[in-house]
mmCIF file of C-alpha atoms in Angstrom:
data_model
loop_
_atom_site.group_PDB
_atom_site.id
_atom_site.type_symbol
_atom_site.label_atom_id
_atom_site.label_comp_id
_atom_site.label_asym_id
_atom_site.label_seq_id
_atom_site.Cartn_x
_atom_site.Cartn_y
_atom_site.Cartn_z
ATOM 1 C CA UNK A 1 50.076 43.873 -1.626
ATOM 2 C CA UNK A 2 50.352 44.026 -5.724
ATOM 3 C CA UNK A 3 47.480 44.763 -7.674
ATOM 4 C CA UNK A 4 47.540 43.261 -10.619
ATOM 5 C CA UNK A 5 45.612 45.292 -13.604
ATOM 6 C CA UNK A 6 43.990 42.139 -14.453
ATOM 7 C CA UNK A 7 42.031 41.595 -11.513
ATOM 8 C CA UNK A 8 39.865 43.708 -9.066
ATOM 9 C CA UNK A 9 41.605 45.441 -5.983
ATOM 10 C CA UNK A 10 39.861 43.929 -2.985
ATOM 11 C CA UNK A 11 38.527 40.097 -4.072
ATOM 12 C CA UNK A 12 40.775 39.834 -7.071
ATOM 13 C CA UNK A 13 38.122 39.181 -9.098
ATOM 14 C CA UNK A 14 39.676 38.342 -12.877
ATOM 15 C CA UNK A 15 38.433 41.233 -15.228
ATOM 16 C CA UNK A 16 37.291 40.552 -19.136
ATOM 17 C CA UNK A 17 40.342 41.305 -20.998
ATOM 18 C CA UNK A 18 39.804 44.028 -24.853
ATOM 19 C CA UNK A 19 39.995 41.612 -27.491
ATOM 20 C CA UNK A 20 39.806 38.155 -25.446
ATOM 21 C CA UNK A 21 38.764 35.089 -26.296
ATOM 22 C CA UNK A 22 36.471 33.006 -23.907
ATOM 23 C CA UNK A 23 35.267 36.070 -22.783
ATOM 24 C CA UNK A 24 32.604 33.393 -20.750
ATOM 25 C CA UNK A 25 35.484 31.482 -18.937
ATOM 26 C CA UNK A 26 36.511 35.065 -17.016
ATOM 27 C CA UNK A 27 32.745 35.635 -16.652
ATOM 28 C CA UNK A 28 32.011 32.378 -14.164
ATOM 29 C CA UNK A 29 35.510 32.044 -12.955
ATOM 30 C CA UNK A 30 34.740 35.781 -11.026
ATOM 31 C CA UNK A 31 30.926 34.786 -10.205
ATOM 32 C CA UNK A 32 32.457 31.321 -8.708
ATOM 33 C CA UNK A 33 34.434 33.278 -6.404
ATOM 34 C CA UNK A 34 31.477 35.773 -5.726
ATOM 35 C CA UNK A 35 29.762 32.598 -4.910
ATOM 36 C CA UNK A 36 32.325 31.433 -2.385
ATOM 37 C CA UNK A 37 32.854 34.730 -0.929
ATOM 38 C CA UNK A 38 30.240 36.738 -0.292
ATOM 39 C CA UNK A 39 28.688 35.701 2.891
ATOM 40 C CA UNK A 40 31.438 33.401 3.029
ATOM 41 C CA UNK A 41 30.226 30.184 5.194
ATOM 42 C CA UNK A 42 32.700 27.520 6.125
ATOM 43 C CA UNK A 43 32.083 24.077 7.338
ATOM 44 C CA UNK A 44 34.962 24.059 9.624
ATOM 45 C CA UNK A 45 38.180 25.360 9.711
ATOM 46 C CA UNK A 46 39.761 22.181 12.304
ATOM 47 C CA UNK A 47 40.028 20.143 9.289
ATOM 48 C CA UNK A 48 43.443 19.428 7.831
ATOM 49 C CA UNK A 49 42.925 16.679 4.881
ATOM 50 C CA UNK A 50 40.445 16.716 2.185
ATOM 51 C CA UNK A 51 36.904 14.910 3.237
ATOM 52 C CA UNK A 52 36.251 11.578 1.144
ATOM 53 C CA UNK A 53 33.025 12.606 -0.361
ATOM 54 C CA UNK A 54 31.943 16.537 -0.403
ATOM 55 C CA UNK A 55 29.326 18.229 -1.605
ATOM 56 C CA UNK A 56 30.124 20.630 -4.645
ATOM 57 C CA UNK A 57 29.978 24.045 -2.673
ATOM 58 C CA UNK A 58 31.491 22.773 0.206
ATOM 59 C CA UNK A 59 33.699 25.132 1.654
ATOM 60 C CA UNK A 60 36.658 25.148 4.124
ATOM 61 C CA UNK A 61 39.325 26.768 5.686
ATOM 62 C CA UNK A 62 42.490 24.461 5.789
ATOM 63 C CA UNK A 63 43.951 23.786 8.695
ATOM 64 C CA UNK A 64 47.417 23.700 9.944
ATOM 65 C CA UNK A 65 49.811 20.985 8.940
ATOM 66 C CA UNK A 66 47.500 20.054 5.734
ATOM 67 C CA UNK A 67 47.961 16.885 3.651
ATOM 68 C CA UNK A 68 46.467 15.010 0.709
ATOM 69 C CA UNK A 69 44.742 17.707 -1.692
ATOM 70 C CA UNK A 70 44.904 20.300 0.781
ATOM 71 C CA UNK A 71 48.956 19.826 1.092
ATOM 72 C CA UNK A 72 50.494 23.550 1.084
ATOM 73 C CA UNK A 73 47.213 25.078 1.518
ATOM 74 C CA UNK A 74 46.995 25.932 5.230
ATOM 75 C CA UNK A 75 44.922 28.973 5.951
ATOM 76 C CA UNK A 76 43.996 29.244 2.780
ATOM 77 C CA UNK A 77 39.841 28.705 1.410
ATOM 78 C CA UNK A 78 38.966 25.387 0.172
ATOM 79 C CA UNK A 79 35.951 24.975 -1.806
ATOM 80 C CA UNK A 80 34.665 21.744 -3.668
ATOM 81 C CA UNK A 81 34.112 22.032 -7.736
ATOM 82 C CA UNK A 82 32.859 18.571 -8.039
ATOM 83 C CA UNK A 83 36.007 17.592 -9.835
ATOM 84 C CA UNK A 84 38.582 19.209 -8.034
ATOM 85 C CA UNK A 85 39.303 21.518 -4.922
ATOM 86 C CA UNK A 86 39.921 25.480 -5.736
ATOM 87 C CA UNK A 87 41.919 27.487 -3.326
ATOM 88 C CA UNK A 88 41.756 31.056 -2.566
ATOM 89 C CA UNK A 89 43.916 33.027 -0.363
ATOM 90 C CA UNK A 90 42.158 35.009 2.104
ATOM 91 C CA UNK A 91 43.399 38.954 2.271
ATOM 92 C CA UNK A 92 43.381 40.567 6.315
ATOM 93 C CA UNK A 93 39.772 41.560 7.262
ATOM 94 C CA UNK A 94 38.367 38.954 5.348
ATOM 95 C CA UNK A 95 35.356 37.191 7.436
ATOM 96 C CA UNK A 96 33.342 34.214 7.511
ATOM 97 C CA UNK A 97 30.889 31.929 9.534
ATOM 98 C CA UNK A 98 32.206 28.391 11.099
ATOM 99 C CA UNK A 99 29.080 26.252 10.709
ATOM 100 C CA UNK A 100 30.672 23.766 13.472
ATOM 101 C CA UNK A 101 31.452 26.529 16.010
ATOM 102 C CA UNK A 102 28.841 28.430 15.158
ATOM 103 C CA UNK A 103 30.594 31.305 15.277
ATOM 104 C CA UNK A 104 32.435 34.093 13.245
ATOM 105 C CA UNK A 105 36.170 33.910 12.308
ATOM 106 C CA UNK A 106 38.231 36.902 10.758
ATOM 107 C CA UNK A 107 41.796 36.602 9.341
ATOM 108 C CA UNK A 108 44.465 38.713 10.595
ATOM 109 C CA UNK A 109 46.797 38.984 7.649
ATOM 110 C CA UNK A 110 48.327 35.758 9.631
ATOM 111 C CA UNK A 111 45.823 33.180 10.727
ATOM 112 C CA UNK A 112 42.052 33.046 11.590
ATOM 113 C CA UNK A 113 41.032 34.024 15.015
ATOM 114 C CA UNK A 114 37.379 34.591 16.348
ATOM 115 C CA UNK A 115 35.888 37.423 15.424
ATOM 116 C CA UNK A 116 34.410 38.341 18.362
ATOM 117 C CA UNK A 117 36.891 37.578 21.682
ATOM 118 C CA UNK A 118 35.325 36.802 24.995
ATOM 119 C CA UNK A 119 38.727 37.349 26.845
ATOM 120 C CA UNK A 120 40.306 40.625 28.295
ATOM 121 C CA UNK A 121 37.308 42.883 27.370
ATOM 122 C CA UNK A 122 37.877 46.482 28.123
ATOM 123 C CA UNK A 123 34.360 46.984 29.120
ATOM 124 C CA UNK A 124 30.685 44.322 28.280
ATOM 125 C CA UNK A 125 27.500 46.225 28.871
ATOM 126 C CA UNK A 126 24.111 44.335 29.105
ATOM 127 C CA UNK A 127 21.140 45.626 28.578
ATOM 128 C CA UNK A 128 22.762 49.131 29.136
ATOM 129 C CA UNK A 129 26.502 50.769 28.869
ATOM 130 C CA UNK A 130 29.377 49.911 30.493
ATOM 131 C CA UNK A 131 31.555 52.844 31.309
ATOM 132 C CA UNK A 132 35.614 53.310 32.942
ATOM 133 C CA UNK A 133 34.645 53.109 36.789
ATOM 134 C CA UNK A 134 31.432 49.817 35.718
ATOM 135 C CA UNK A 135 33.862 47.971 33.020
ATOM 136 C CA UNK A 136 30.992 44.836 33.660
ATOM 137 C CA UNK A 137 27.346 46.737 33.731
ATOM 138 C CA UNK A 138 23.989 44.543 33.934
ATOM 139 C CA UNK A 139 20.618 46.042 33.579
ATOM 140 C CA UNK A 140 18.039 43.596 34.675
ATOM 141 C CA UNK A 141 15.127 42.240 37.152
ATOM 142 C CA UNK A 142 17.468 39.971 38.115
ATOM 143 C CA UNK A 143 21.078 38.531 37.946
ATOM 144 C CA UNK A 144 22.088 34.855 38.273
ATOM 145 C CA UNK A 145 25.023 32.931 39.473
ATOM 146 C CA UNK A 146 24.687 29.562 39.282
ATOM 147 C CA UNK A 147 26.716 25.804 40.513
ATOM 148 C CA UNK A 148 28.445 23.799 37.019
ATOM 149 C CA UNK A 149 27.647 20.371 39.287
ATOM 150 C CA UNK A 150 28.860 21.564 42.889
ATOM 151 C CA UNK A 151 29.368 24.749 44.900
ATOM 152 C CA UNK A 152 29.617 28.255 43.473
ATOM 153 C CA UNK A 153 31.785 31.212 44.950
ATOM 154 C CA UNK A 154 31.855 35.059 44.130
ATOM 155 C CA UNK A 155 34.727 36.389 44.845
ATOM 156 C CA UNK A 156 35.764 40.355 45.691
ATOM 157 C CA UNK A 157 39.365 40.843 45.577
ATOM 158 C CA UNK A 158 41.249 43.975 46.425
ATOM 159 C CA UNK A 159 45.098 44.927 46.064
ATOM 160 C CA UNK A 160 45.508 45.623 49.550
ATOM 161 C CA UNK A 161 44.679 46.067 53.159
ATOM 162 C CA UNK A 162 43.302 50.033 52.805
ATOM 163 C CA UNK A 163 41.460 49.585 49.679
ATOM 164 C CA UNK A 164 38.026 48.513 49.780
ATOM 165 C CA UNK A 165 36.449 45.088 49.004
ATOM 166 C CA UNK A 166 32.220 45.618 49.420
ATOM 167 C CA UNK A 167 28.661 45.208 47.943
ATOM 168 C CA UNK A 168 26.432 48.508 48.105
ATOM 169 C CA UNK A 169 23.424 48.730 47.944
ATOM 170 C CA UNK A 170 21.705 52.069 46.206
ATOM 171 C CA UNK A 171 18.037 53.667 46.286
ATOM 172 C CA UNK A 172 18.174 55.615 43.238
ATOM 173 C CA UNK A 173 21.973 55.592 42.965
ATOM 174 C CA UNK A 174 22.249 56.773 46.259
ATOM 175 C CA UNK A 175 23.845 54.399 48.914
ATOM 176 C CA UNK A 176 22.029 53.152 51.843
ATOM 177 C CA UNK A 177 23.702 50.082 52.624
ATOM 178 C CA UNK A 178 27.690 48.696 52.216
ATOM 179 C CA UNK A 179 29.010 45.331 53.663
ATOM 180 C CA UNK A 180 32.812 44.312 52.857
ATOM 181 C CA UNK A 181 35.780 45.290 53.933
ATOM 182 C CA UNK A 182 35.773 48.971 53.665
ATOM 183 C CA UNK A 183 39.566 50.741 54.640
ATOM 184 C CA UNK A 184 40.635 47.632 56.956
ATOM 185 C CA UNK A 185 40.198 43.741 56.725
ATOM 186 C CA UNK A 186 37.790 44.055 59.249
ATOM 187 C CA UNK A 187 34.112 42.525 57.574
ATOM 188 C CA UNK A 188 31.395 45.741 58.667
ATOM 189 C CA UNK A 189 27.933 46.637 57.697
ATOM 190 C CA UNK A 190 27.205 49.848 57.649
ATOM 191 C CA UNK A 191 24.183 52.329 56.812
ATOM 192 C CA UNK A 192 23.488 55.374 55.529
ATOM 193 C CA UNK A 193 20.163 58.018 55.506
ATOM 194 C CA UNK A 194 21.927 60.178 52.684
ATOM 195 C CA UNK A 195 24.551 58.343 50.785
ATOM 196 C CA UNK A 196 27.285 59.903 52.192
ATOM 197 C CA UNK A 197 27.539 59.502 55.901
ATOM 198 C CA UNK A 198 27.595 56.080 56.780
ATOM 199 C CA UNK A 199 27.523 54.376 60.340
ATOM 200 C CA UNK A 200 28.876 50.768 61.537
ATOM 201 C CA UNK A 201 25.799 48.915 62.553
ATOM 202 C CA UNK A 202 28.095 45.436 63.115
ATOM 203 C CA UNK A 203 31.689 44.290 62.486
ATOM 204 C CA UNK A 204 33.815 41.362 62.758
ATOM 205 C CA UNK A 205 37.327 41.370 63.599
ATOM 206 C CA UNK A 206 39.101 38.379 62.120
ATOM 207 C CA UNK A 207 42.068 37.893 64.155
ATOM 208 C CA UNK A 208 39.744 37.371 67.446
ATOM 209 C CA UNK A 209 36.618 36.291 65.585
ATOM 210 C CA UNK A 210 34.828 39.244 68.098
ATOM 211 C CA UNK A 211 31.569 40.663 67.195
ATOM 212 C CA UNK A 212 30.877 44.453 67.111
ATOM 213 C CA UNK A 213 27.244 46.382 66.631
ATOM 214 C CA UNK A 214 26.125 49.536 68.028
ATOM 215 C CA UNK A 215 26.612 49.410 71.908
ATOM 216 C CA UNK A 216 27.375 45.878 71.879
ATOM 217 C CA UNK A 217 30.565 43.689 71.320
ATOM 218 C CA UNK A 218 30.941 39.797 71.817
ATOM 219 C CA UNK A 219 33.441 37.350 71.622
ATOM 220 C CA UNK A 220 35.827 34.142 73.212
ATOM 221 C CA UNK A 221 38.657 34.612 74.901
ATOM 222 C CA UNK A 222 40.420 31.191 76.109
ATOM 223 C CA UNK A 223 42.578 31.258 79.150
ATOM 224 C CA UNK A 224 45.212 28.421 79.950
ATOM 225 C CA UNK A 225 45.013 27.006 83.977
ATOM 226 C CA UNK A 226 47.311 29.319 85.872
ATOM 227 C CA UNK A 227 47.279 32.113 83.485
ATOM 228 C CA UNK A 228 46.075 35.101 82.695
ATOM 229 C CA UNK A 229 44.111 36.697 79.473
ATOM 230 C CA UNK A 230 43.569 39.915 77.783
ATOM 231 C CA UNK A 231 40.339 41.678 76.576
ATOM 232 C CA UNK A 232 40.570 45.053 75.139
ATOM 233 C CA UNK A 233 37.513 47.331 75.907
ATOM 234 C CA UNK A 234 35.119 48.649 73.240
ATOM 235 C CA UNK A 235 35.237 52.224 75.299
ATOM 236 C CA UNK A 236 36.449 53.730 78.557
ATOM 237 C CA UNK A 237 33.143 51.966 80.242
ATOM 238 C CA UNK A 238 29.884 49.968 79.968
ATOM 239 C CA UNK A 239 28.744 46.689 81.400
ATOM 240 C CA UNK A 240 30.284 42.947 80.628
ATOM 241 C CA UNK A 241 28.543 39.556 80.864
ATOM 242 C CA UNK A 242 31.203 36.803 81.516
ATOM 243 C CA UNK A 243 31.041 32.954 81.753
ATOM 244 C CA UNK A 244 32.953 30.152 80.467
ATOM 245 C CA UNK A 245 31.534 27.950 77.727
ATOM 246 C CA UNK A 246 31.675 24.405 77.079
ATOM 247 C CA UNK A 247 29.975 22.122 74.983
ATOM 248 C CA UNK A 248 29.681 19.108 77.741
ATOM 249 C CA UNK A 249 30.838 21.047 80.768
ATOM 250 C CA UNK A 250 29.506 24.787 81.215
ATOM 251 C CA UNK A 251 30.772 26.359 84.065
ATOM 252 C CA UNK A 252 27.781 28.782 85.274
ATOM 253 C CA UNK A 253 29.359 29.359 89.111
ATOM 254 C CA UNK A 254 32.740 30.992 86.528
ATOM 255 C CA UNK A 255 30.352 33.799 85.783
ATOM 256 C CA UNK A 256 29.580 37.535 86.301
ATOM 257 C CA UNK A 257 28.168 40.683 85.182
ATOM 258 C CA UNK A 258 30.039 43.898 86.135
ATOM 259 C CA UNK A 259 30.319 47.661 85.456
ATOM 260 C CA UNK A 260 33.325 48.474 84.263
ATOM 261 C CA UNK A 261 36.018 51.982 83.870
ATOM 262 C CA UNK A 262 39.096 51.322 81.730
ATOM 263 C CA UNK A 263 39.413 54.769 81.182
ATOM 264 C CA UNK A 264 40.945 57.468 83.998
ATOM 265 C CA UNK A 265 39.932 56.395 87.028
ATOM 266 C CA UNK A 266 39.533 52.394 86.782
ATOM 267 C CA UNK A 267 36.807 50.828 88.304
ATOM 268 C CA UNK A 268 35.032 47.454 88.304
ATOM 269 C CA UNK A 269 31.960 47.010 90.471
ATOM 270 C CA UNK A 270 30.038 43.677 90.731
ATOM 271 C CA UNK A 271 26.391 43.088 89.202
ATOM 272 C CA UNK A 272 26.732 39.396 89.874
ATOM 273 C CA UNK A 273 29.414 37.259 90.419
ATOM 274 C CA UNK A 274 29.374 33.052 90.330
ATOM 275 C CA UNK A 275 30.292 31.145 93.491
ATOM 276 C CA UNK A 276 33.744 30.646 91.334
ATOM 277 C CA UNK A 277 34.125 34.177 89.829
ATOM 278 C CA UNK A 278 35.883 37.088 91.869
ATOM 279 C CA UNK A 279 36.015 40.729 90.901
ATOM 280 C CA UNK A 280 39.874 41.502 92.007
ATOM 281 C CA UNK A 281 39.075 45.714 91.353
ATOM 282 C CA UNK A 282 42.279 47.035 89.585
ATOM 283 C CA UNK A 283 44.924 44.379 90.965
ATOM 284 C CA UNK A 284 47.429 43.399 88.357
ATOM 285 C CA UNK A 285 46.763 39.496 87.954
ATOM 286 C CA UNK A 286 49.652 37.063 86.997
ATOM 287 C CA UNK A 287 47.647 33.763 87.156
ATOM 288 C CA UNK A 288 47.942 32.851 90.637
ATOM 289 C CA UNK A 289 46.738 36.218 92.370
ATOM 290 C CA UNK A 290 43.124 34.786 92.633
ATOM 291 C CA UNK A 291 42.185 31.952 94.705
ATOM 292 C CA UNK A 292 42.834 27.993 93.777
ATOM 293 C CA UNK A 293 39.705 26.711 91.846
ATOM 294 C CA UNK A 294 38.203 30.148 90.789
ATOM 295 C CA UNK A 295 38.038 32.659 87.793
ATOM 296 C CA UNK A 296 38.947 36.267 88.473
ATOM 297 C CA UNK A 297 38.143 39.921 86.910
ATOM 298 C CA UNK A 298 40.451 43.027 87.175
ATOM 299 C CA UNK A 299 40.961 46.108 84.892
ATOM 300 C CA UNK A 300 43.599 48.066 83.863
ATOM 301 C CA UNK A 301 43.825 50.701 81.279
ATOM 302 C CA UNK A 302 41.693 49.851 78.391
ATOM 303 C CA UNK A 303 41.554 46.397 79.164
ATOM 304 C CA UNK A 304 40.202 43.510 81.104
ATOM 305 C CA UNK A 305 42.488 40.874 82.792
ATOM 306 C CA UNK A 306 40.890 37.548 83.053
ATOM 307 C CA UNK A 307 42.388 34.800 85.139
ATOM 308 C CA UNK A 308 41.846 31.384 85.017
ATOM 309 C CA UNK A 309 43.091 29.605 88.226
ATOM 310 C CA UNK A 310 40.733 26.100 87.725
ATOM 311 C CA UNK A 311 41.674 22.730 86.578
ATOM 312 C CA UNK A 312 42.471 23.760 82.607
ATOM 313 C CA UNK A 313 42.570 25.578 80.407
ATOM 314 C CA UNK A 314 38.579 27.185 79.773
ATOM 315 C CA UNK A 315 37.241 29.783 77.068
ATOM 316 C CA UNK A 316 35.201 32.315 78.464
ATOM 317 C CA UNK A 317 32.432 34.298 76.093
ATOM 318 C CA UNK A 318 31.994 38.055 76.796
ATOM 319 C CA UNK A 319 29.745 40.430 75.731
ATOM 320 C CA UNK A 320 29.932 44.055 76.112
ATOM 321 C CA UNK A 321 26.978 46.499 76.292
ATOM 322 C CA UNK A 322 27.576 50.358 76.340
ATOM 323 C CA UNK A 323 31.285 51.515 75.463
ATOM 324 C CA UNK A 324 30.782 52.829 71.514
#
């Protein structure tokens, strides 16, 4: 930028000249541009045509594509004289207040912009400090998400499988509580007496839907007529409550309770059994080992083998006590 001697370095204010005449013309002409620019206020700067009938004062920023009065002004200040519009060209850094946006606007050497973004923050602190590993930090009694008409959804993303997706939950910044998906995309809670060692009080797998807590593991399984389904154990051995569910049509006689060994030496012995449910021991079932009309157990290595010989196909619910 080129200073000119004749005016001041940052506002280009017009100095009084040795020796000039009208010494009172220079005089107002700088205090009418102190006027405009210091706390510089302007009505809008969306407007691109002069309005019909302004107040003297009235300041602007022209907008793009300008026309009438403002023609070949765009970006530049517009302020009303009462007889005619002065323009003033803003230098970078320059900032003022949009009465219609209520808002601050600075100007980049280019164009105007807001002056304070709301977009791509590196870090927004409230009531406290954000920091690198908190970028979004909130210190309050309370925090609240709220519907715009409808639902509302937060959402926890993470990059991939083995990272970790969760809400914890601290006693004076030390953890006692995490539910997510920590390592896996399996959904857990877990808990912790020191902030470092936590357990798995309940899990969900989601490609069976099963249900895991401590000693205790539950979920569907359905079976096709004539065919045979897999369960994997939760451990080497426990106990197992079968039966087949149905919404209209339970099937109470297609149910049993055994004790089970899926580890080195297999075993299934019979708590109770249904008229319709048979405990086949360690036979390998195919679908048509067990009798017509009737649901059978077996085991084999770290699994159960359920098979469904009745009319269709049935889902049976198991739960699993013991095991881990």
């Amino acid at each position: 930028m080129t200073v000119s001697p004749d005016t001041s370095p940052i506002l280009s204010l017009p100095y009084i000249l040795p020796a000039q005449a009208q010494k009172h013309v220079t005089h107002n002409e700088s205090i009418r541009m102190l006027d405009l620019l210091v706390q510089l206020t302007v009505i809008s700067r969306a407007i691109a045509s002069p309005p019909a009938s302004p107040a003297i004062g009235d300041c602007y920023v022209v907008a793009a594509t300008a026309s009438g009065g403002w023609e070949g002004q765009e970006g530049a200040i517009a302020v009303w004289q009462g007889a005619a519009w002065a323009f003033t060209l803003p230098q970078a850094g320059w900032r003022a207040y949009a009465l219609d946006e209520a808002a601050g606007i600075t100007f980049d050497g280019s164009g105007w912009g807001n002056s304070v973004t709301l977009q791509n923050l590196s870090g927004l602190g409230v009531n406290t400090v954000s920091d690198g590993t908190n970028p979004l930090a909130v210190s309050g009694d309370a925090t609240l998400l709220s519907h715009d008409g409808a639902g509302h959804q937060l959402k926890i993303n993470k990059a991939s499988s083995s990272d970790t997706a969760s809400l914890l939950y601290q006693s004076n910044w030390s953890g006692r509580a995490e539910m997510g998906l920590a390592g896996d995309d399996s959904f857990r809670i877990k808990v912790s007496a020191d902030g470092s060692s936590f357990d798995t009080a309940l899990s969900f797998d989601p490609a069976s839907a099963t249900t895991q807590a401590k000693c205790l593991t539950s979920g569907k399984l359905t079976v096709d007529q004539d065919a045979v389904g897999l369960i994997d154990t939760p451990g080497a051995g426990g106990f197992v409550l079968i039966t087949v569910v149905h919404a209209s049509y339970p099937q109470s006689s297609h149910s049993g309770i055994f004790c089970y060994d899926t580890g080195g030496s297999l075993a299934c012995d019979t708590i109770y059994t249904g008229s319709s449910f048979a405990n086949l021991g360690t036979a390998v079932l195919d679908g048509t080992t067990g009798s017509v009309n009737t649901s059978s157990l077996a085991v084999k290595s770290g699994q159960l083998q359920i098979e469904n010989r009745y009319t269709n196909s049935w889902t049976y619910s198991y739960t699993f006590l013991g095991g881990l």
